[in-house]
């Protein structure tokens, strides 16, 4: 419910809260007296007269209802003595429908239809609607029946809300009303909406609470003149116009929300450091005890809490008690943000906000205010440990809140409230994407003066991360998730609902590059809708049933991994918001949404059976070749000397750790006590000395061997017998860990340190999700992995990262894009017959990227069922992408290539057979691949090259004519139009012997 209008609830963003405010004050389009009726002169008088008549009618209805026996139906009383008279005050003329309407072979017992308005000239009062357009549907049921539940008698077959929503979705009508006399809802066709949406008026609250302002909104929003005459003019009616304005404003709000979050972070960060009472916080920041990134993560946790509470409050999912609203709610603080006199140096508002956070994590205290149990990691004190005891002025707190709550389209436009009730949780992903453009920093402004700022950063560019637009997500959901869902339910078709529910909740869906959780949210909604249908038997489940089902799907089906811990935090928050059920705490997600690099780590424990491979000991730039060679030889002797490593490992996927995880995952989290118990159980599962830590350490050792440096032997003294380098991780350390649960402490420490590096935090799928692989793997993989060209990988992540990919994702060759490794890994994560749907770089079907990704998958029996090529990215990124959905196994359904049905889709994303090109013998020693130019700074005009050679003849050793295809096609003499600097295989020290060329690049 909105803070301004307590009896009004906006669900799903049909019409924005700021537009409701404009409707209420008469500044919105269509709010002049003549827009309601040609005869209207003073609209305020008409509303006041209608209010008085409605109050009298409500009193009559309540008296007659009190005299009606409980065992008698109140349908006629509700209809004839209340709703029809009430709506007549808004110029409605209703036509009773004795027969049900039929659409697509299904019947819908809509009780009434709205007759055409006499003002329109398309009909006369009392005249029935034409047969091909029966009039806007208005469904009235008795006041003793809930809109969201079917009558116990079984008639009608659907709850009132469900019946009307399903009818709107199947018919040509856009809008309709459903009411039981106590609550009235305005619904719209929701097929194109990502979640349920409606506007609800609590009529009981309105009239018993004497809420005249709410009635004014009711009159202005639902007057007959706002609604369409019928199906033909539905797109042009005022309600539809308001809806379109809301959608347009939503896009603008999304852009402003990014800026608002950025500004709020800066205000909070600087304000906390500047407050006189926070000397301890400044000391930690100054000495490095609190790094900027750690401080930034706590600030983001604070922002996430605020966003969560604002969404939950506006959706009516938090306490409705007046005490909470007036003294503890974010709505109160948002109201104060508009009061300039509240911007003081005092700190009482910040302290009150901390009390609100305490109420959210302490269900016993929260219960006194009617606050539902939240608990969960979002509000845990550990998440903001350095901020909990800090102080913040009202000035800074309200300034930050203003940035989060308000927006304007330009400097001249008025400020408007952000409609958090209508916020699509995916929009948080665009906020996350924008934050990747920055890096947090402490700025010294003078002696003892430290502040916080967000400086330009390169993470988004370097990680190839982009927020995925909804239309691309939807298509991959349709072609990857839905086939898996249909097959899962087809296997239990005709079984009891409980059996079908269990089958659905057994689905395992993962995004290995989860980001802010866009794909996971879409998957949770789709599975949640199907689960709610199974439970209710309704095609269009009621809102509460849907919310409960989405929460259960998130609890049982959803998994995600991302190497950025800030993305992991936001992904959890997005899932908490989407799956929040009014009377249950936030779910425990730490075991399902995990931090780590999906590509770096052990997928199958069987790789440990053969010890550490020779490829881990290749000497790379920066390594001492002699040391690396000694380590390789030593490792080979250890590996070949005793080949019983796997005897110390679990016998297979159904090991004790998998059973422990299965038992842990089955623990309920429906109460705060259960959530805390689940968290303790997870911590115990990962405790030192247990199976989890032993297997984690073994996997760390195996993976760390690829990333350890090989320094000259002087830095690593040889063992007494001269057998090898003492401090290197080899198969011997791995064997010791597996057989005796111990190894040299310095080697284990080095392995864990390498595992935690930000560029490549290790993630061992076999250890993190053993219960999934006990079932054969994931059913569905979805996502938008990062795109980073192969030539950039070493630059961004180091040569050892590139070497690791080349070994693990064979054949991952020099120009293969990182995206191909994600496809390779994702296919390995799937169970047999699992489905994959991912965005891809536009080179996924070409060259080394094709061979390392789709080529490998099809070679192993995979089949592509969807390919859309060269899609211009709908967002701001200037890139083209492909969409690919495939099956790990045989596929008998349709195959779509750029929207056309085809018989086969090859790894080149065409309809031709899967064949590899053959090298022409005639071109041997005649055709070669050219040099890779690493940037435009290496290219120059021929005249510039000749000038450099004239200046110093030595420069000719590194300057060469550069012939391109464009030169061959456009220059008559086929001469090169450019020259290029090429240092060939020189080291940096050698290249510095050419200072003229170095200065250019």
mmCIF file with all atom_site columns, N, CA, C and O in Angstrom, residues 841-876:
data_model
loop_
_atom_site.group_PDB
_atom_site.id
_atom_site.type_symbol
_atom_site.label_atom_id
_atom_site.label_alt_id
_atom_site.label_comp_id
_atom_site.label_asym_id
_atom_site.label_entity_id
_atom_site.label_seq_id
_atom_site.pdbx_PDB_ins_code
_atom_site.Cartn_x
_atom_site.Cartn_y
_atom_site.Cartn_z
_atom_site.occupancy
_atom_site.B_iso_or_equiv
_atom_site.pdbx_formal_charge
_atom_site.auth_seq_id
_atom_site.auth_comp_id
_atom_site.auth_asym_id
_atom_site.auth_atom_id
_atom_site.pdbx_PDB_model_num
ATOM 1   N N  . UNK A 1 841 ? 29.333 -14.567 -27.905 1.00 0.00 ? 841 UNK A N  1
ATOM 2   C CA . UNK A 1 841 ? 29.996 -13.620 -28.774 1.00 0.00 ? 841 UNK A CA 1
ATOM 3   C C  . UNK A 1 841 ? 29.643 -13.928 -30.226 1.00 0.00 ? 841 UNK A C  1
ATOM 4   O O  . UNK A 1 841 ? 29.310 -15.071 -30.570 1.00 0.00 ? 841 UNK A O  1
ATOM 5   N N  . UNK A 1 842 ? 29.723 -12.920 -31.084 1.00 0.00 ? 842 UNK A N  1
ATOM 6   C CA . UNK A 1 842 ? 29.349 -13.159 -32.484 1.00 0.00 ? 842 UNK A CA 1
ATOM 7   C C  . UNK A 1 842 ? 30.347 -14.036 -33.226 1.00 0.00 ? 842 UNK A C  1
ATOM 8   O O  . UNK A 1 842 ? 30.118 -14.402 -34.379 1.00 0.00 ? 842 UNK A O  1
ATOM 9   N N  . UNK A 1 843 ? 31.455 -14.420 -32.555 1.00 0.00 ? 843 UNK A N  1
ATOM 10  C CA . UNK A 1 843 ? 32.414 -15.335 -33.188 1.00 0.00 ? 843 UNK A CA 1
ATOM 11  C C  . UNK A 1 843 ? 32.272 -16.763 -32.669 1.00 0.00 ? 843 UNK A C  1
ATOM 12  O O  . UNK A 1 843 ? 33.140 -17.590 -32.927 1.00 0.00 ? 843 UNK A O  1
ATOM 13  N N  . UNK A 1 844 ? 31.166 -17.052 -31.962 1.00 0.00 ? 844 UNK A N  1
ATOM 14  C CA . UNK A 1 844 ? 31.029 -18.385 -31.370 1.00 0.00 ? 844 UNK A CA 1
ATOM 15  C C  . UNK A 1 844 ? 31.010 -19.479 -32.430 1.00 0.00 ? 844 UNK A C  1
ATOM 16  O O  . UNK A 1 844 ? 31.351 -20.628 -32.148 1.00 0.00 ? 844 UNK A O  1
ATOM 17  N N  . UNK A 1 845 ? 30.597 -19.156 -33.646 1.00 0.00 ? 845 UNK A N  1
ATOM 18  C CA . UNK A 1 845 ? 30.564 -20.154 -34.725 1.00 0.00 ? 845 UNK A CA 1
ATOM 19  C C  . UNK A 1 845 ? 31.731 -20.051 -35.667 1.00 0.00 ? 845 UNK A C  1
ATOM 20  O O  . UNK A 1 845 ? 31.663 -20.580 -36.787 1.00 0.00 ? 845 UNK A O  1
ATOM 21  N N  . UNK A 1 846 ? 32.823 -19.389 -35.237 1.00 0.00 ? 846 UNK A N  1
ATOM 22  C CA . UNK A 1 846 ? 33.946 -19.141 -36.140 1.00 0.00 ? 846 UNK A CA 1
ATOM 23  C C  . UNK A 1 846 ? 35.266 -19.537 -35.491 1.00 0.00 ? 846 UNK A C  1
ATOM 24  O O  . UNK A 1 846 ? 35.461 -19.356 -34.289 1.00 0.00 ? 846 UNK A O  1
ATOM 25  N N  . UNK A 1 847 ? 36.176 -20.053 -36.293 1.00 0.00 ? 847 UNK A N  1
ATOM 26  C CA . UNK A 1 847 ? 37.570 -20.240 -35.926 1.00 0.00 ? 847 UNK A CA 1
ATOM 27  C C  . UNK A 1 847 ? 37.805 -21.011 -34.645 1.00 0.00 ? 847 UNK A C  1
ATOM 28  O O  . UNK A 1 847 ? 37.108 -21.980 -34.322 1.00 0.00 ? 847 UNK A O  1
ATOM 29  N N  . UNK A 1 848 ? 38.819 -20.558 -33.894 1.00 0.00 ? 848 UNK A N  1
ATOM 30  C CA . UNK A 1 848 ? 39.198 -21.242 -32.666 1.00 0.00 ? 848 UNK A CA 1
ATOM 31  C C  . UNK A 1 848 ? 38.076 -21.232 -31.631 1.00 0.00 ? 848 UNK A C  1
ATOM 32  O O  . UNK A 1 848 ? 37.932 -22.180 -30.849 1.00 0.00 ? 848 UNK A O  1
ATOM 33  N N  . UNK A 1 849 ? 37.275 -20.162 -31.599 1.00 0.00 ? 849 UNK A N  1
ATOM 34  C CA . UNK A 1 849 ? 36.170 -20.085 -30.642 1.00 0.00 ? 849 UNK A CA 1
ATOM 35  C C  . UNK A 1 849 ? 35.145 -21.162 -30.932 1.00 0.00 ? 849 UNK A C  1
ATOM 36  O O  . UNK A 1 849 ? 34.648 -21.828 -30.015 1.00 0.00 ? 849 UNK A O  1
ATOM 37  N N  . UNK A 1 850 ? 34.816 -21.371 -32.199 1.00 0.00 ? 850 UNK A N  1
ATOM 38  C CA . UNK A 1 850 ? 33.881 -22.445 -32.569 1.00 0.00 ? 850 UNK A CA 1
ATOM 39  C C  . UNK A 1 850 ? 34.443 -23.807 -32.196 1.00 0.00 ? 850 UNK A C  1
ATOM 40  O O  . UNK A 1 850 ? 33.750 -24.647 -31.604 1.00 0.00 ? 850 UNK A O  1
ATOM 41  N N  . UNK A 1 851 ? 35.705 -24.034 -32.521 1.00 0.00 ? 851 UNK A N  1
ATOM 42  C CA . UNK A 1 851 ? 36.306 -25.342 -32.278 1.00 0.00 ? 851 UNK A CA 1
ATOM 43  C C  . UNK A 1 851 ? 36.348 -25.674 -30.785 1.00 0.00 ? 851 UNK A C  1
ATOM 44  O O  . UNK A 1 851 ? 36.079 -26.810 -30.381 1.00 0.00 ? 851 UNK A O  1
ATOM 45  N N  . UNK A 1 852 ? 36.651 -24.659 -29.959 1.00 0.00 ? 852 UNK A N  1
ATOM 46  C CA . UNK A 1 852 ? 36.764 -24.888 -28.514 1.00 0.00 ? 852 UNK A CA 1
ATOM 47  C C  . UNK A 1 852 ? 35.410 -24.983 -27.833 1.00 0.00 ? 852 UNK A C  1
ATOM 48  O O  . UNK A 1 852 ? 35.305 -25.556 -26.746 1.00 0.00 ? 852 UNK A O  1
ATOM 49  N N  . UNK A 1 853 ? 34.363 -24.425 -28.442 1.00 0.00 ? 853 UNK A N  1
ATOM 50  C CA . UNK A 1 853 ? 33.050 -24.402 -27.817 1.00 0.00 ? 853 UNK A CA 1
ATOM 51  C C  . UNK A 1 853 ? 32.049 -25.313 -28.501 1.00 0.00 ? 853 UNK A C  1
ATOM 52  O O  . UNK A 1 853 ? 31.951 -26.505 -28.209 1.00 0.00 ? 853 UNK A O  1
ATOM 53  N N  . UNK A 1 854 ? 31.293 -24.760 -29.445 1.00 0.00 ? 854 UNK A N  1
ATOM 54  C CA . UNK A 1 854 ? 30.226 -25.520 -30.090 1.00 0.00 ? 854 UNK A CA 1
ATOM 55  C C  . UNK A 1 854 ? 30.752 -26.728 -30.856 1.00 0.00 ? 854 UNK A C  1
ATOM 56  O O  . UNK A 1 854 ? 30.093 -27.771 -30.897 1.00 0.00 ? 854 UNK A O  1
ATOM 57  N N  . UNK A 1 855 ? 31.934 -26.602 -31.471 1.00 0.00 ? 855 UNK A N  1
ATOM 58  C CA . UNK A 1 855 ? 32.496 -27.737 -32.201 1.00 0.00 ? 855 UNK A CA 1
ATOM 59  C C  . UNK A 1 855 ? 32.714 -28.930 -31.294 1.00 0.00 ? 855 UNK A C  1
ATOM 60  O O  . UNK A 1 855 ? 32.363 -30.067 -31.629 1.00 0.00 ? 855 UNK A O  1
ATOM 61  N N  . UNK A 1 856 ? 33.296 -28.675 -30.125 1.00 0.00 ? 856 UNK A N  1
ATOM 62  C CA . UNK A 1 856 ? 33.522 -29.745 -29.157 1.00 0.00 ? 856 UNK A CA 1
ATOM 63  C C  . UNK A 1 856 ? 32.208 -30.343 -28.678 1.00 0.00 ? 856 UNK A C  1
ATOM 64  O O  . UNK A 1 856 ? 32.067 -31.565 -28.545 1.00 0.00 ? 856 UNK A O  1
ATOM 65  N N  . UNK A 1 857 ? 31.205 -29.487 -28.421 1.00 0.00 ? 857 UNK A N  1
ATOM 66  C CA . UNK A 1 857 ? 29.930 -29.964 -27.893 1.00 0.00 ? 857 UNK A CA 1
ATOM 67  C C  . UNK A 1 857 ? 29.222 -30.863 -28.906 1.00 0.00 ? 857 UNK A C  1
ATOM 68  O O  . UNK A 1 857 ? 28.714 -31.943 -28.559 1.00 0.00 ? 857 UNK A O  1
ATOM 69  N N  . UNK A 1 858 ? 29.179 -30.447 -30.172 1.00 0.00 ? 858 UNK A N  1
ATOM 70  C CA . UNK A 1 858 ? 28.516 -31.272 -31.186 1.00 0.00 ? 858 UNK A CA 1
ATOM 71  C C  . UNK A 1 858 ? 29.295 -32.557 -31.448 1.00 0.00 ? 858 UNK A C  1
ATOM 72  O O  . UNK A 1 858 ? 28.708 -33.611 -31.718 1.00 0.00 ? 858 UNK A O  1
ATOM 73  N N  . UNK A 1 859 ? 30.606 -32.477 -31.346 1.00 0.00 ? 859 UNK A N  1
ATOM 74  C CA . UNK A 1 859 ? 31.429 -33.676 -31.530 1.00 0.00 ? 859 UNK A CA 1
ATOM 75  C C  . UNK A 1 859 ? 31.115 -34.726 -30.471 1.00 0.00 ? 859 UNK A C  1
ATOM 76  O O  . UNK A 1 859 ? 31.182 -35.925 -30.719 1.00 0.00 ? 859 UNK A O  1
ATOM 77  N N  . UNK A 1 860 ? 30.709 -34.263 -29.278 1.00 0.00 ? 860 UNK A N  1
ATOM 78  C CA . UNK A 1 860 ? 30.369 -35.181 -28.190 1.00 0.00 ? 860 UNK A CA 1
ATOM 79  C C  . UNK A 1 860 ? 28.884 -35.569 -28.182 1.00 0.00 ? 860 UNK A C  1
ATOM 80  O O  . UNK A 1 860 ? 28.415 -36.154 -27.214 1.00 0.00 ? 860 UNK A O  1
ATOM 81  N N  . UNK A 1 861 ? 28.154 -35.218 -29.225 1.00 0.00 ? 861 UNK A N  1
ATOM 82  C CA . UNK A 1 861 ? 26.765 -35.649 -29.319 1.00 0.00 ? 861 UNK A CA 1
ATOM 83  C C  . UNK A 1 861 ? 25.741 -34.595 -28.997 1.00 0.00 ? 861 UNK A C  1
ATOM 84  O O  . UNK A 1 861 ? 24.537 -34.886 -28.924 1.00 0.00 ? 861 UNK A O  1
ATOM 85  N N  . UNK A 1 862 ? 26.169 -33.335 -28.780 1.00 0.00 ? 862 UNK A N  1
ATOM 86  C CA . UNK A 1 862 ? 25.217 -32.265 -28.515 1.00 0.00 ? 862 UNK A CA 1
ATOM 87  C C  . UNK A 1 862 ? 24.459 -31.863 -29.764 1.00 0.00 ? 862 UNK A C  1
ATOM 88  O O  . UNK A 1 862 ? 24.892 -32.124 -30.890 1.00 0.00 ? 862 UNK A O  1
ATOM 89  N N  . UNK A 1 863 ? 23.305 -31.230 -29.587 1.00 0.00 ? 863 UNK A N  1
ATOM 90  C CA . UNK A 1 863 ? 22.473 -30.795 -30.706 1.00 0.00 ? 863 UNK A CA 1
ATOM 91  C C  . UNK A 1 863 ? 21.932 -29.399 -30.435 1.00 0.00 ? 863 UNK A C  1
ATOM 92  O O  . UNK A 1 863 ? 21.343 -29.147 -29.374 1.00 0.00 ? 863 UNK A O  1
ATOM 93  N N  . UNK A 1 864 ? 22.114 -28.504 -31.401 1.00 0.00 ? 864 UNK A N  1
ATOM 94  C CA . UNK A 1 864 ? 21.642 -27.125 -31.273 1.00 0.00 ? 864 UNK A CA 1
ATOM 95  C C  . UNK A 1 864 ? 20.190 -27.050 -31.724 1.00 0.00 ? 864 UNK A C  1
ATOM 96  O O  . UNK A 1 864 ? 19.858 -27.505 -32.824 1.00 0.00 ? 864 UNK A O  1
ATOM 97  N N  . UNK A 1 865 ? 19.328 -26.494 -30.901 1.00 0.00 ? 865 UNK A N  1
ATOM 98  C CA . UNK A 1 865 ? 17.912 -26.353 -31.270 1.00 0.00 ? 865 UNK A CA 1
ATOM 99  C C  . UNK A 1 865 ? 17.496 -24.912 -31.531 1.00 0.00 ? 865 UNK A C  1
ATOM 100 O O  . UNK A 1 865 ? 16.425 -24.656 -32.063 1.00 0.00 ? 865 UNK A O  1
ATOM 101 N N  . UNK A 1 866 ? 18.354 -23.935 -31.163 1.00 0.00 ? 866 UNK A N  1
ATOM 102 C CA . UNK A 1 866 ? 18.064 -22.538 -31.450 1.00 0.00 ? 866 UNK A CA 1
ATOM 103 C C  . UNK A 1 866 ? 19.365 -21.804 -31.722 1.00 0.00 ? 866 UNK A C  1
ATOM 104 O O  . UNK A 1 866 ? 20.339 -21.962 -30.985 1.00 0.00 ? 866 UNK A O  1
ATOM 105 N N  . UNK A 1 867 ? 19.367 -20.998 -32.779 1.00 0.00 ? 867 UNK A N  1
ATOM 106 C CA . UNK A 1 867 ? 20.484 -20.097 -33.045 1.00 0.00 ? 867 UNK A CA 1
ATOM 107 C C  . UNK A 1 867 ? 19.929 -18.823 -33.667 1.00 0.00 ? 867 UNK A C  1
ATOM 108 O O  . UNK A 1 867 ? 19.190 -18.881 -34.642 1.00 0.00 ? 867 UNK A O  1
ATOM 109 N N  . UNK A 1 868 ? 20.253 -17.703 -33.038 1.00 0.00 ? 868 UNK A N  1
ATOM 110 C CA . UNK A 1 868 ? 19.962 -16.391 -33.628 1.00 0.00 ? 868 UNK A CA 1
ATOM 111 C C  . UNK A 1 868 ? 21.279 -15.647 -33.729 1.00 0.00 ? 868 UNK A C  1
ATOM 112 O O  . UNK A 1 868 ? 21.985 -15.461 -32.734 1.00 0.00 ? 868 UNK A O  1
ATOM 113 N N  . UNK A 1 869 ? 21.593 -15.218 -34.948 1.00 0.00 ? 869 UNK A N  1
ATOM 114 C CA . UNK A 1 869 ? 22.924 -14.682 -35.215 1.00 0.00 ? 869 UNK A CA 1
ATOM 115 C C  . UNK A 1 869 ? 22.929 -13.167 -35.349 1.00 0.00 ? 869 UNK A C  1
ATOM 116 O O  . UNK A 1 869 ? 21.963 -12.571 -35.808 1.00 0.00 ? 869 UNK A O  1
ATOM 117 N N  . UNK A 1 870 ? 24.046 -12.593 -34.922 1.00 0.00 ? 870 UNK A N  1
ATOM 118 C CA . UNK A 1 870 ? 24.362 -11.189 -35.169 1.00 0.00 ? 870 UNK A CA 1
ATOM 119 C C  . UNK A 1 870 ? 23.235 -10.255 -34.731 1.00 0.00 ? 870 UNK A C  1
ATOM 120 O O  . UNK A 1 870 ? 22.735 -9.428  -35.483 1.00 0.00 ? 870 UNK A O  1
ATOM 121 N N  . UNK A 1 871 ? 22.843 -10.409 -33.476 1.00 0.00 ? 871 UNK A N  1
ATOM 122 C CA . UNK A 1 871 ? 21.818 -9.551  -32.890 1.00 0.00 ? 871 UNK A CA 1
ATOM 123 C C  . UNK A 1 871 ? 22.503 -8.292  -32.361 1.00 0.00 ? 871 UNK A C  1
ATOM 124 O O  . UNK A 1 871 ? 23.435 -8.380  -31.563 1.00 0.00 ? 871 UNK A O  1
ATOM 125 N N  . UNK A 1 872 ? 22.008 -7.150  -32.796 1.00 0.00 ? 872 UNK A N  1
ATOM 126 C CA . UNK A 1 872 ? 22.544 -5.889  -32.253 1.00 0.00 ? 872 UNK A CA 1
ATOM 127 C C  . UNK A 1 872 ? 22.130 -5.792  -30.793 1.00 0.00 ? 872 UNK A C  1
ATOM 128 O O  . UNK A 1 872 ? 20.970 -5.925  -30.450 1.00 0.00 ? 872 UNK A O  1
ATOM 129 N N  . UNK A 1 873 ? 23.108 -5.607  -29.928 1.00 0.00 ? 873 UNK A N  1
ATOM 130 C CA . UNK A 1 873 ? 22.848 -5.547  -28.489 1.00 0.00 ? 873 UNK A CA 1
ATOM 131 C C  . UNK A 1 873 ? 21.842 -4.447  -28.195 1.00 0.00 ? 873 UNK A C  1
ATOM 132 O O  . UNK A 1 873 ? 22.048 -3.290  -28.561 1.00 0.00 ? 873 UNK A O  1
ATOM 133 N N  . UNK A 1 874 ? 20.724 -4.785  -27.510 1.00 0.00 ? 874 UNK A N  1
ATOM 134 C CA . UNK A 1 874 ? 19.707 -3.765  -27.242 1.00 0.00 ? 874 UNK A CA 1
ATOM 135 C C  . UNK A 1 874 ? 20.150 -2.685  -26.274 1.00 0.00 ? 874 UNK A C  1
ATOM 136 O O  . UNK A 1 874 ? 19.536 -1.641  -26.189 1.00 0.00 ? 874 UNK A O  1
ATOM 137 N N  . UNK A 1 875 ? 21.196 -2.952  -25.521 1.00 0.00 ? 875 UNK A N  1
ATOM 138 C CA . UNK A 1 875 ? 21.661 -1.972  -24.544 1.00 0.00 ? 875 UNK A CA 1
ATOM 139 C C  . UNK A 1 875 ? 22.649 -0.993  -25.137 1.00 0.00 ? 875 UNK A C  1
ATOM 140 O O  . UNK A 1 875 ? 22.713 -0.779  -26.353 1.00 0.00 ? 875 UNK A O  1
ATOM 141 N N  . UNK A 1 876 ? 23.457 -0.385  -24.259 1.00 0.00 ? 876 UNK A N  1
ATOM 142 C CA . UNK A 1 876 ? 24.380 0.661   -24.701 1.00 0.00 ? 876 UNK A CA 1
ATOM 143 C C  . UNK A 1 876 ? 25.659 0.090   -25.301 1.00 0.00 ? 876 UNK A C  1
ATOM 144 O O  . UNK A 1 876 ? 26.367 0.797   -26.012 1.00 0.00 ? 876 UNK A O  1
#
